Short mmCIF file of C-alpha atoms and ligand atoms in Angstrom, two decimals:
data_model
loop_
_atom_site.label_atom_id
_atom_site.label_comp_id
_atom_site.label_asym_id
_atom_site.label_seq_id
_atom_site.Cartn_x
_atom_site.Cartn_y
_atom_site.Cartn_z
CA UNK E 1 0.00 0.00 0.00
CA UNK E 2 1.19 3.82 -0.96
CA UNK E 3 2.11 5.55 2.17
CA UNK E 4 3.27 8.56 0.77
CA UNK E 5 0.68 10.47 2.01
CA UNK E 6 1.41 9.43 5.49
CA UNK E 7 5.61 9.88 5.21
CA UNK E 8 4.80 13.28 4.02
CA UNK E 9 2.57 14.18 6.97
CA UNK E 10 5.41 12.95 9.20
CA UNK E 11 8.24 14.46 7.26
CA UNK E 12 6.14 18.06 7.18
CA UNK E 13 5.40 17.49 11.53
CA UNK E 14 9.41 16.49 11.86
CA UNK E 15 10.30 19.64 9.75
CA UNK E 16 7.52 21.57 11.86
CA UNK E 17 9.60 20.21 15.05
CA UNK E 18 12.93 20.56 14.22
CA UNK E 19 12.50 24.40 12.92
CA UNK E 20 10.92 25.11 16.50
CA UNK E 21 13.25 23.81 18.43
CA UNK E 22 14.88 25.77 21.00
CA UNK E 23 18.46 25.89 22.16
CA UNK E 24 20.68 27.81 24.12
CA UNK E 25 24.20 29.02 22.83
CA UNK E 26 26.37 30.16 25.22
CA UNK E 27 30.03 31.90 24.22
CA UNK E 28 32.14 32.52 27.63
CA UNK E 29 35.04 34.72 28.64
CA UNK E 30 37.99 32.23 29.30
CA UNK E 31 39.62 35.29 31.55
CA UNK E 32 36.48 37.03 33.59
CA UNK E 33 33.82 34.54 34.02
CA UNK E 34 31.00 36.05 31.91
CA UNK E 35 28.92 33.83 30.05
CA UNK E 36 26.57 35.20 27.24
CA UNK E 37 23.39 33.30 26.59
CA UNK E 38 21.40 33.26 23.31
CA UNK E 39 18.25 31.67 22.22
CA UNK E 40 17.85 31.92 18.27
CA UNK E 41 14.01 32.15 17.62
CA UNK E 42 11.77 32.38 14.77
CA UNK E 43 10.28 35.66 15.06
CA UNK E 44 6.67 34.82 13.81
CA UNK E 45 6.28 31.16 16.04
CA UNK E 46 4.18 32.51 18.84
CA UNK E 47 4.41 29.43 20.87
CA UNK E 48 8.70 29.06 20.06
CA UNK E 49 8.96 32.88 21.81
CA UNK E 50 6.92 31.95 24.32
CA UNK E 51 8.92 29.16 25.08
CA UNK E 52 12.14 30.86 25.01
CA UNK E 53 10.57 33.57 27.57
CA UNK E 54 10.19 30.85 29.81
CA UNK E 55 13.65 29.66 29.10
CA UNK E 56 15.38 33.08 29.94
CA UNK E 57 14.15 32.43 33.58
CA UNK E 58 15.50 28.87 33.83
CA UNK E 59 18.80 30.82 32.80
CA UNK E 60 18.56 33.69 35.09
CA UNK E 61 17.28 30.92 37.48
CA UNK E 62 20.56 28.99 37.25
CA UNK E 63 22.54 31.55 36.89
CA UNK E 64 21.96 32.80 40.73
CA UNK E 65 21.56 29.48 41.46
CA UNK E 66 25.13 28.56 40.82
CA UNK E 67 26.41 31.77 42.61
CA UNK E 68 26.44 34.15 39.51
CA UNK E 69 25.16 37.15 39.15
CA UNK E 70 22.36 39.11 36.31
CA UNK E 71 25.25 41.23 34.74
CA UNK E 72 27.62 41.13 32.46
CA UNK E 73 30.14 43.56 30.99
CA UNK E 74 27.05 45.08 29.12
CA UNK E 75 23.62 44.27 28.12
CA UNK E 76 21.64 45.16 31.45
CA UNK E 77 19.25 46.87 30.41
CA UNK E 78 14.73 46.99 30.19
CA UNK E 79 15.49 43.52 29.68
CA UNK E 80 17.43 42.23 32.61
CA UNK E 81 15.57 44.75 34.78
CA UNK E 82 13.07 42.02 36.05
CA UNK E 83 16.15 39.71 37.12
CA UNK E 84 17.96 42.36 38.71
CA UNK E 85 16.08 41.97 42.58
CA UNK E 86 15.57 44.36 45.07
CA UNK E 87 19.13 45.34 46.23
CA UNK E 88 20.94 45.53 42.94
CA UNK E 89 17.97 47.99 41.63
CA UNK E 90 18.34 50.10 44.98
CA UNK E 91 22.11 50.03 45.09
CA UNK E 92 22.32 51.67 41.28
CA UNK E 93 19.27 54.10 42.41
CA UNK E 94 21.85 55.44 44.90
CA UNK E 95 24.89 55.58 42.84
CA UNK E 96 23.12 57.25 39.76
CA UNK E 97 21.73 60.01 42.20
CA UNK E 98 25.17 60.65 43.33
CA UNK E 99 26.50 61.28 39.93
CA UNK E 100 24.09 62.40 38.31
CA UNK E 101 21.73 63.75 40.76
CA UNK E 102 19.39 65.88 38.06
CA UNK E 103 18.72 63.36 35.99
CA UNK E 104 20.37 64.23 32.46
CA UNK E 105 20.85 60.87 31.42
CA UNK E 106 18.69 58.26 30.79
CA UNK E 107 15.85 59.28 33.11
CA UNK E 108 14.62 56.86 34.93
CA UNK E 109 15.41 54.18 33.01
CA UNK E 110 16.56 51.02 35.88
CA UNK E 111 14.77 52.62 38.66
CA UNK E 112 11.27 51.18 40.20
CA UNK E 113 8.44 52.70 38.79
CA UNK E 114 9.71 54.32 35.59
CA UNK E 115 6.74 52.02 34.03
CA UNK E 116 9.83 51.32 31.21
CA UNK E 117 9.71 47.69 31.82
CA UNK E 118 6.84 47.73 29.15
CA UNK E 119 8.58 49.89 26.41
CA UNK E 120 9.85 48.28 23.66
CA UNK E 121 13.03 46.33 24.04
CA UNK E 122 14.57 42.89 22.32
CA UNK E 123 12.90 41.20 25.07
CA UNK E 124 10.88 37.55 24.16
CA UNK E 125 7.94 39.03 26.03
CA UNK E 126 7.66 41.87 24.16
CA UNK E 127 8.21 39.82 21.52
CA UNK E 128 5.55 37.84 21.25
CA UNK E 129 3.29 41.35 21.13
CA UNK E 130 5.55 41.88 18.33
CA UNK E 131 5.07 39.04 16.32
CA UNK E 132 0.98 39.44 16.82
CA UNK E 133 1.44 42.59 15.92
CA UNK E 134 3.62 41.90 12.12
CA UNK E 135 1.48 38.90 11.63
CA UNK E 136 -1.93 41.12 11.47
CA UNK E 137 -0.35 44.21 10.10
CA UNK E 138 1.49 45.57 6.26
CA UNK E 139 4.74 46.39 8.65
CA UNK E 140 4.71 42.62 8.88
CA UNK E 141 5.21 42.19 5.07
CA UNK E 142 7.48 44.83 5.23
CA UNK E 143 9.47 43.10 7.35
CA UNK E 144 9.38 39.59 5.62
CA UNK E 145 10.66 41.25 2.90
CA UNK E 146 13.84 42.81 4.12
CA UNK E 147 14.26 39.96 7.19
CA UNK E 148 16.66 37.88 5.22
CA UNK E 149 19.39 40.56 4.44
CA UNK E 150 22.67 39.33 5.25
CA UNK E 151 23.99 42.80 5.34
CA UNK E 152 26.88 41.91 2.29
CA UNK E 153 26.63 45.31 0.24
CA UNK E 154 26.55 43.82 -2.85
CA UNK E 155 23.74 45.28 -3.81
CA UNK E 156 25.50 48.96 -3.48
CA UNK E 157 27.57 49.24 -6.51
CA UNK E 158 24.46 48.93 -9.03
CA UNK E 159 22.19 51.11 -6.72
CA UNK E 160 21.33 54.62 -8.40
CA UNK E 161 20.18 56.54 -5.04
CA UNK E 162 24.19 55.32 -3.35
CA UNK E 163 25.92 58.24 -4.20
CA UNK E 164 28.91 58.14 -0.87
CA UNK E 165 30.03 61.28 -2.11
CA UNK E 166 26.64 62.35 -0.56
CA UNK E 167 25.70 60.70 2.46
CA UNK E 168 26.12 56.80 3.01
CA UNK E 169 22.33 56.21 3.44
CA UNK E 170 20.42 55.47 0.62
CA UNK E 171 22.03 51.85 -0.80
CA UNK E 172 19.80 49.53 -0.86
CA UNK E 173 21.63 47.82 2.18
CA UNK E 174 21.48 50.82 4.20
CA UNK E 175 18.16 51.65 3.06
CA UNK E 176 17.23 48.40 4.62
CA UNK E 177 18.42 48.47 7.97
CA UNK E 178 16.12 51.99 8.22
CA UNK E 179 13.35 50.17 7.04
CA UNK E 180 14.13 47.75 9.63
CA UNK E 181 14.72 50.77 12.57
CA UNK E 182 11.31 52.19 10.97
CA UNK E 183 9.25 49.15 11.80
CA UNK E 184 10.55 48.87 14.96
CA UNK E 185 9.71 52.48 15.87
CA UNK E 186 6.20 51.25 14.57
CA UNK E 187 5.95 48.64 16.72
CA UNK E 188 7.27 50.25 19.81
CA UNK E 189 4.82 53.22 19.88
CA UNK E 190 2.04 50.31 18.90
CA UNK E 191 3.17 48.76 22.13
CA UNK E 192 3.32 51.61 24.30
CA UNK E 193 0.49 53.20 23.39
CA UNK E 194 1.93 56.49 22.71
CA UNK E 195 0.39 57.10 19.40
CA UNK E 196 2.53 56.88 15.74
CA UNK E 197 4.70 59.76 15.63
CA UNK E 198 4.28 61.82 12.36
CA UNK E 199 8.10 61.63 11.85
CA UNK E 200 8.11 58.11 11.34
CA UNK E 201 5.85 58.46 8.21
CA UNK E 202 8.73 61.46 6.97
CA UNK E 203 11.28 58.61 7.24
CA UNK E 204 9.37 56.20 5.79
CA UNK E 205 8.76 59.06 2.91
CA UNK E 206 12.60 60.09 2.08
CA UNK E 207 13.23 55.51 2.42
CA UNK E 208 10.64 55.38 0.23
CA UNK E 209 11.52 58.31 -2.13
CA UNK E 210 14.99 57.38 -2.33
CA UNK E 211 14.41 54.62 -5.43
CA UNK E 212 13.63 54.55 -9.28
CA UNK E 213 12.24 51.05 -9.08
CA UNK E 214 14.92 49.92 -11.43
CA UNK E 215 15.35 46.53 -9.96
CA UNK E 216 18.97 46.18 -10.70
CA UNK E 217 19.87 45.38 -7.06
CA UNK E 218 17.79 42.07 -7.43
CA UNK E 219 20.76 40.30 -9.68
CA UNK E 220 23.44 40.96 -7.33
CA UNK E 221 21.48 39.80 -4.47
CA UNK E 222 22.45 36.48 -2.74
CA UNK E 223 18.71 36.12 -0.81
CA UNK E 224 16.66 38.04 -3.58
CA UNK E 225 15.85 41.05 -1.83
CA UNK E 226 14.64 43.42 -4.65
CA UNK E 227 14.25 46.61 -2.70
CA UNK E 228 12.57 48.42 -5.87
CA UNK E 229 9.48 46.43 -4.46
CA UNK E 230 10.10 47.03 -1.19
CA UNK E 231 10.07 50.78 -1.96
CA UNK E 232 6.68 50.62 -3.61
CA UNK E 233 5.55 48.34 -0.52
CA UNK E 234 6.29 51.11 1.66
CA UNK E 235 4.74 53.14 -1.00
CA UNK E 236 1.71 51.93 -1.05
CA UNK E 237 1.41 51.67 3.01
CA UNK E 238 2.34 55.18 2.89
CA UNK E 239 -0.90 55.78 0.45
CA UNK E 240 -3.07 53.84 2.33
CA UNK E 241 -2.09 56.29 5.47
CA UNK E 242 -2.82 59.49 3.60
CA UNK E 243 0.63 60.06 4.41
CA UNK E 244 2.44 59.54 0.73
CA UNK E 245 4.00 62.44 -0.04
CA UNK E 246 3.86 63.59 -3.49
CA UNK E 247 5.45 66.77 -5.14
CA UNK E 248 3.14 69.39 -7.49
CA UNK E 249 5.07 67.51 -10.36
CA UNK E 250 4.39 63.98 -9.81
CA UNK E 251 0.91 64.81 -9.45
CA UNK E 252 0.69 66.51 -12.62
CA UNK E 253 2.36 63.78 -14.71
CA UNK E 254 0.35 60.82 -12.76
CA UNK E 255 -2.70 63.41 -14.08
CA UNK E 256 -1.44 63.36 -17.82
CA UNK E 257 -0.63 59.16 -17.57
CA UNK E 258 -4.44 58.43 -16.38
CA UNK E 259 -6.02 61.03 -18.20
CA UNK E 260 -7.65 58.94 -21.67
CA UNK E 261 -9.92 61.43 -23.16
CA UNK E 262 -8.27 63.36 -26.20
CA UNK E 263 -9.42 67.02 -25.06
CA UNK E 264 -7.28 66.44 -21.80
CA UNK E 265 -4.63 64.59 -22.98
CA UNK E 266 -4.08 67.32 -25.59
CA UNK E 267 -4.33 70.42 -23.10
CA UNK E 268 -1.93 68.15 -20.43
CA UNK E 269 0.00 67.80 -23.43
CA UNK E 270 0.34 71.42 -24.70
CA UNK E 271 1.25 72.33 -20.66
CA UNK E 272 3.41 69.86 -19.27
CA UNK E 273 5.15 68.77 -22.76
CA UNK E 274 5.18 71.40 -24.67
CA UNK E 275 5.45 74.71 -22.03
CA UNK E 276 6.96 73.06 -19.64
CA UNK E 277 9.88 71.37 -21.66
CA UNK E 278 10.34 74.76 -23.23
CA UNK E 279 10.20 76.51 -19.49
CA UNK E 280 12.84 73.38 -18.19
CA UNK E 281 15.20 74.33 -21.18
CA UNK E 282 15.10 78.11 -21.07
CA UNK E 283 15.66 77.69 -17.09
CA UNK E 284 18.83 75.27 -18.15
CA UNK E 285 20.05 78.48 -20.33
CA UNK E 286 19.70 81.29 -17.57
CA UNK E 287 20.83 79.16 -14.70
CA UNK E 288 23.81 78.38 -16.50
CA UNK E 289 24.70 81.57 -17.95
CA UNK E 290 23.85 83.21 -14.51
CA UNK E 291 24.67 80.59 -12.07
CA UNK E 292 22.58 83.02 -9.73
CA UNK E 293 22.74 80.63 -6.71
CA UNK E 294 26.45 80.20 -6.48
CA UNK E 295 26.36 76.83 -5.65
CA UNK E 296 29.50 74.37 -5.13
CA UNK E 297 30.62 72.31 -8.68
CA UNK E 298 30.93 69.71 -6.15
CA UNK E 299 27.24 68.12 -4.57
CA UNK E 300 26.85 69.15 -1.01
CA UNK E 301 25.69 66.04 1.10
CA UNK E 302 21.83 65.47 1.65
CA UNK E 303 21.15 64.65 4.52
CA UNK E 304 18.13 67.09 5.00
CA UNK E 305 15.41 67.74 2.28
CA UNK E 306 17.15 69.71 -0.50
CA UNK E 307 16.80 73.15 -0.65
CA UNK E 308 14.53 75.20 -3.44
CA UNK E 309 17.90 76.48 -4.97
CA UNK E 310 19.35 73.17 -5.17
CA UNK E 311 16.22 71.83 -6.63
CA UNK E 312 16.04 74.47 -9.31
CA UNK E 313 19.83 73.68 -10.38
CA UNK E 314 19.29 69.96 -10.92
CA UNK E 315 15.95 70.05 -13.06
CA UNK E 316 17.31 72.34 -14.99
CA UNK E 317 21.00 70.82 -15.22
CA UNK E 318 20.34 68.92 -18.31
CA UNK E 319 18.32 69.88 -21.13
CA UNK E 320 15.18 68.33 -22.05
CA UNK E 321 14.88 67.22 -25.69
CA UNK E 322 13.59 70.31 -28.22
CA UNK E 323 12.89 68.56 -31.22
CA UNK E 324 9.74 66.60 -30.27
CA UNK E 325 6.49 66.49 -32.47
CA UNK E 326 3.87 68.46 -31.40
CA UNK E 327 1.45 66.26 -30.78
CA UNK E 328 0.78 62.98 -29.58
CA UNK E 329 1.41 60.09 -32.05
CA UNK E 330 -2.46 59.19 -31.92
CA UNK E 331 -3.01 63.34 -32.23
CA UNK E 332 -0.81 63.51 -35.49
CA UNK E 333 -2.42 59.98 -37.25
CA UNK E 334 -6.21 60.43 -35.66
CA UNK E 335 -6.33 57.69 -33.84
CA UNK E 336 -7.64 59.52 -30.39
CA UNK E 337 -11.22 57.47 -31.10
CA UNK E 338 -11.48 54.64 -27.90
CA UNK E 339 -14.39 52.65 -29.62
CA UNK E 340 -11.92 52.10 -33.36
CA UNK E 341 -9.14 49.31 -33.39
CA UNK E 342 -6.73 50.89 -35.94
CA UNK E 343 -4.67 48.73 -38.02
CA UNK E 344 -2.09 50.17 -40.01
CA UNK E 345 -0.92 48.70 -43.45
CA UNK E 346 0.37 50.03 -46.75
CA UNK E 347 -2.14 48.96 -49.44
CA UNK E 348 0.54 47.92 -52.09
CA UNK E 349 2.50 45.30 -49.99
CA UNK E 350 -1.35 43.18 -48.53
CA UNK E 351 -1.24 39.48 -48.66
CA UNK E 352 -2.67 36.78 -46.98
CA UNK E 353 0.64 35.99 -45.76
CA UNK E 354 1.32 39.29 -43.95
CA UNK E 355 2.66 39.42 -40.88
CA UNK E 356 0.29 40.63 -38.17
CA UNK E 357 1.80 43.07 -35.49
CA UNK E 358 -0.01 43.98 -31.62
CA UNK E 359 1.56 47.37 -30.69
CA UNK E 360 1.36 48.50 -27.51
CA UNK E 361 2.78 51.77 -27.89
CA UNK E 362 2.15 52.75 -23.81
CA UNK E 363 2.27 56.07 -22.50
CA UNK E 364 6.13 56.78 -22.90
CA UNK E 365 6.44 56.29 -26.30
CA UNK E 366 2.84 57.46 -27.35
CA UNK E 367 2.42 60.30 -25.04
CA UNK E 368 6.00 61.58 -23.86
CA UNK E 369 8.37 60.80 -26.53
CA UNK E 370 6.00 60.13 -29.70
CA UNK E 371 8.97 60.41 -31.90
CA UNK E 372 9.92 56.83 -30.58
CA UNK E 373 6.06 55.33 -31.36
CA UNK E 374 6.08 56.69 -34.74
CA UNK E 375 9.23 55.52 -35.96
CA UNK E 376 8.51 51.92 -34.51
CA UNK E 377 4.51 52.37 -36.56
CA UNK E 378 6.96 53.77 -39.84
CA UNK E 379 9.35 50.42 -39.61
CA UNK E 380 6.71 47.93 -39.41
CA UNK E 381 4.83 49.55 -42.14
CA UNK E 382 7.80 50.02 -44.20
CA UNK E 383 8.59 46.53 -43.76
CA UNK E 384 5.35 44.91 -45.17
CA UNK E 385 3.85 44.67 -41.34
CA UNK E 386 0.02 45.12 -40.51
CA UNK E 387 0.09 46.91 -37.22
CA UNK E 388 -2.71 46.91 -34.82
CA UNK E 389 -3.11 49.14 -31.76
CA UNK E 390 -5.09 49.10 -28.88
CA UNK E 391 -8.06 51.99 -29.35
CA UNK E 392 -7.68 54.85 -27.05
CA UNK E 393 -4.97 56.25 -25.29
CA UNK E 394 -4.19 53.48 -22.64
CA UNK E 395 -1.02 52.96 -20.12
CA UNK E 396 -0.07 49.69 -18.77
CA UNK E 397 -0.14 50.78 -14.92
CA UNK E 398 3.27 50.33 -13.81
CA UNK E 399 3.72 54.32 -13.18
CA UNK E 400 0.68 54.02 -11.01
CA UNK E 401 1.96 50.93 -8.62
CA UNK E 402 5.47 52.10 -8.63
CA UNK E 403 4.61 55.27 -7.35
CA UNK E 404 2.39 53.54 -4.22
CA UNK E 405 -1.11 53.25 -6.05
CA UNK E 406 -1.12 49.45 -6.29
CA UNK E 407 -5.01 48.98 -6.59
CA UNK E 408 -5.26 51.46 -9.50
CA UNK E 409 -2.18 49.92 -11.38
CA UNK E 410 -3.62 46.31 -10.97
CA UNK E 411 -6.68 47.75 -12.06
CA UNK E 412 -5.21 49.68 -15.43
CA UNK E 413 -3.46 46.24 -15.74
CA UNK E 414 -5.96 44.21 -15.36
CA UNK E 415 -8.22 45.67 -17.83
CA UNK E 416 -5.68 46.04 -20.21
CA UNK E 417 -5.52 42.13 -20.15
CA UNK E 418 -9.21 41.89 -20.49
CA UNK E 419 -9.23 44.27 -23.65
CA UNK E 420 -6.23 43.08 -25.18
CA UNK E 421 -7.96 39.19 -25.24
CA UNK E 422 -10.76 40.55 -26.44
CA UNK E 423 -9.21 41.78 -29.52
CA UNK E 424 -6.94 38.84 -29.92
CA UNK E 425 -10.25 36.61 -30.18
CA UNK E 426 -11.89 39.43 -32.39
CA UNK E 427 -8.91 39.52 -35.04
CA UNK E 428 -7.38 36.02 -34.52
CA UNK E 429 -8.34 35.91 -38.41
CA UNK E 430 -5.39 38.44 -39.00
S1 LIG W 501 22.80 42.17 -1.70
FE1 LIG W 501 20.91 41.45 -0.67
S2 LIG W 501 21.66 40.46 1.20
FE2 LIG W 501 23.36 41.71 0.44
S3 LIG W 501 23.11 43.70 1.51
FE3 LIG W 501 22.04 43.87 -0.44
S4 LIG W 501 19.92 43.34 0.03
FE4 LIG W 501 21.17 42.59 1.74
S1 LIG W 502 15.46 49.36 -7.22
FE1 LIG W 502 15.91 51.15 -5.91
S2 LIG W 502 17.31 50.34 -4.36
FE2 LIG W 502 17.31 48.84 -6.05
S3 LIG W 502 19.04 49.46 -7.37
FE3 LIG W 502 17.19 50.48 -8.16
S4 LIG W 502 17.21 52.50 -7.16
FE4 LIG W 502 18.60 51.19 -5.98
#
């Protein structure tokens, strides 16, 4: 008889066992006596930290058992504070009012009553609050999808936003360990009840901000940490907040990328295209004939948000391109009309044996940069290529979820998929 199904039970419940299982690594000081203890855990197995709580009190347990002492040469902290007993507690009460009898440093922290001992700290206990807490919240995807960083850099030479030069924060490495320091502020407010602090959403902004979504630190990545997604992640949590912040200019060109109807498209067109690549390149002239803000050849670090100046100086440092058509490449052929499927041919070179194109121009190369649409519509045509496009001005969605807007981007996408069957069933004569 096949027991497959019942070795596989067993092999899943021995798996199950062995990944819960809890042991205690100790590393000692041959010279001094100290012994460190640590209990690896899994940070989302409720009943594994609960275990291990109860485990750090065998160990303290012992450890005074034996004639030792809760200390160490460092590491006694919120979380040793319940091992510490009566005396120790009142002996460091009276040595930290004698040198430092106003308080300046660390107030109250290791003295009775400072209610601290339910702030957030490494502890197990707190912990377990924190595992509840990742398991039912987005911060908990967040954090699955930075946790297995080993912290190697070598994601930091293809990284666009790691400019040293700079500051040393925004490779994707470093840009992980704040995301990690941002959840963790998360979840220690969430467990103190002392309400999200606005900052935290600022941080979580300039983390955020501080990516193009190019992917490229995915390849060099030895766990597959692709932080491009873990920018839009934070992106989107940001969004659903109401705390995504978004500058006058990405607004107006996520306003030109949705907008479908020609009249708009054509006045967002003549503004943002037209006017405003003319404004960016007579701005590149004056600032660099001028050079009005006397600012170093050499980039100043960024640690703050830049200043208006400095913002001025690098949209206008390079020239957008002047010689683009005036019009959109549906404007210039007619083919604004959502309800008509064009296809394009040239008469002379039809056959039943012509090769059938689906062009899918999207919004870059149809809206921004219609040069590049046109040219790719001339070649096929010139080549003996029937070319059909989808009706309407359309965009595939990706601007939308890479800058936070995930439902509308799976949306734009999602229809698009619809549509685009829809006419491959309709013209799967061609
Ligand atoms: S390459 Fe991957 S594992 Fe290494 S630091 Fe970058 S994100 Fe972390
Ligand atoms: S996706 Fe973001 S973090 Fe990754 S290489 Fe590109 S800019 Fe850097």
């Amino acid at each position: 008889q096949d027991m497959q199904a019942v070795r596989d039970k067993l092999d899943s419940i021995h798996s199950e066992l062995r990944n819960s299982r809890l042991f205690v690594a100790t590393h000692m000081h041959a010279g001094d006596g100290n012994v460190h203890t640590n209990i690896p855990v899994n940070s989302n197995d409720y009943d594994m930290l609960h275990e291990a709580d109860l485990v750090v009190e065998r160990i303290m347990a012992v450890a005074t058992t034996l004639g030792g002492v809760v200390s160490g040469e460092h590491g006694i902290g919120i979380t040793k504070f319940q091992f510490l007993g009566e005396s120790a507690i009142n002996e460091f009460a009276e040595y930290k009012n004698n040198v430092d009898p106003n308080g300046r440093f660390n107030r109250g922290k290791l003295a009775t009553g400072s209610g601290l001992e339910n702030a957030y700290t490494p502890s197990l206990r707190l912990l377990q609050q924190e595992a509840l807490i990742l398991e039912a919240s987005e911060l908990g995807d967040l954090n699955n999808a930075i946790k297995d960083c080993l912290r190697c850099g070598k994601c930091k030479p293809v990284c666009a936003t790691h400019i040293p030069a700079a500051n040393l924060l925004y490779s994707p490495r470093n840009k992980i360990l704040a995301t990690g320091l941002i959840i963790e502020a998360f979840l220690y407010e969430e467990q103190t009840r002392r309400g999200l602090s606005i900052r935290h959403f600022d941080e979580m902004n300039d983390i955020a901000d501080h990516c193009t979504v190019c992917h490229k630190c995915a390849a060099p990545c030895p766990v597959n940490i692709d932080f491009g997604d873990v920018s839009v992640r934070m992106r989107s949590i940001l969004m659903a907040h109401g705390k995504k912040r978004t500058s006058l200019g990405t607004r107006a060109s996520m306003a030109y990328l949705n907008a479908t109807d020609p009249t708009t498209v054509k006045f967002l067109y003549t503004g943002l295209i037209r006017w405003g690549y003319a404004t960016q390149r007579l701005g590149n002239k004056l600032l660099k004939k001028l050079n009005p803000f006397k600012l170093p050849s050499r980039p100043t670090h960024t640690y703050e948000r830049v200043s208006v100046p400095v913002q001025l100086v690098h949209l206008t440092d390079k020239a957008l391109p002047n010689k683009l058509p005036g019009k959109t490449m549906r404007a210039m052929l007619g083919l604004e009309d959502s309800k008509t499927v064009p296809i394009l041919r040239d008469p002379s070179k039809f056959s039943d044996e012509m090769e059938s194109v689906f062009y899918f121009p999207g919004c870059g190369s149809e809206r921004l940069f219609s040069q590049i649409s046109l040219a790719t519509l001339a070649m096929l045509y010139e080549n003996g290529a029937q070319t059909v496009l989808p009706p309407g001005y359309l965009c595939c969605g990706y601007p939308q979820t890479s800058g936070g807007d995930v439902a509308k981007g799976k949306k734009i996408s999602t229809d698009n998929q619809v549509l685009f069957h829809r006419l491959a069933n309709t013209l799967n004569y061609l």
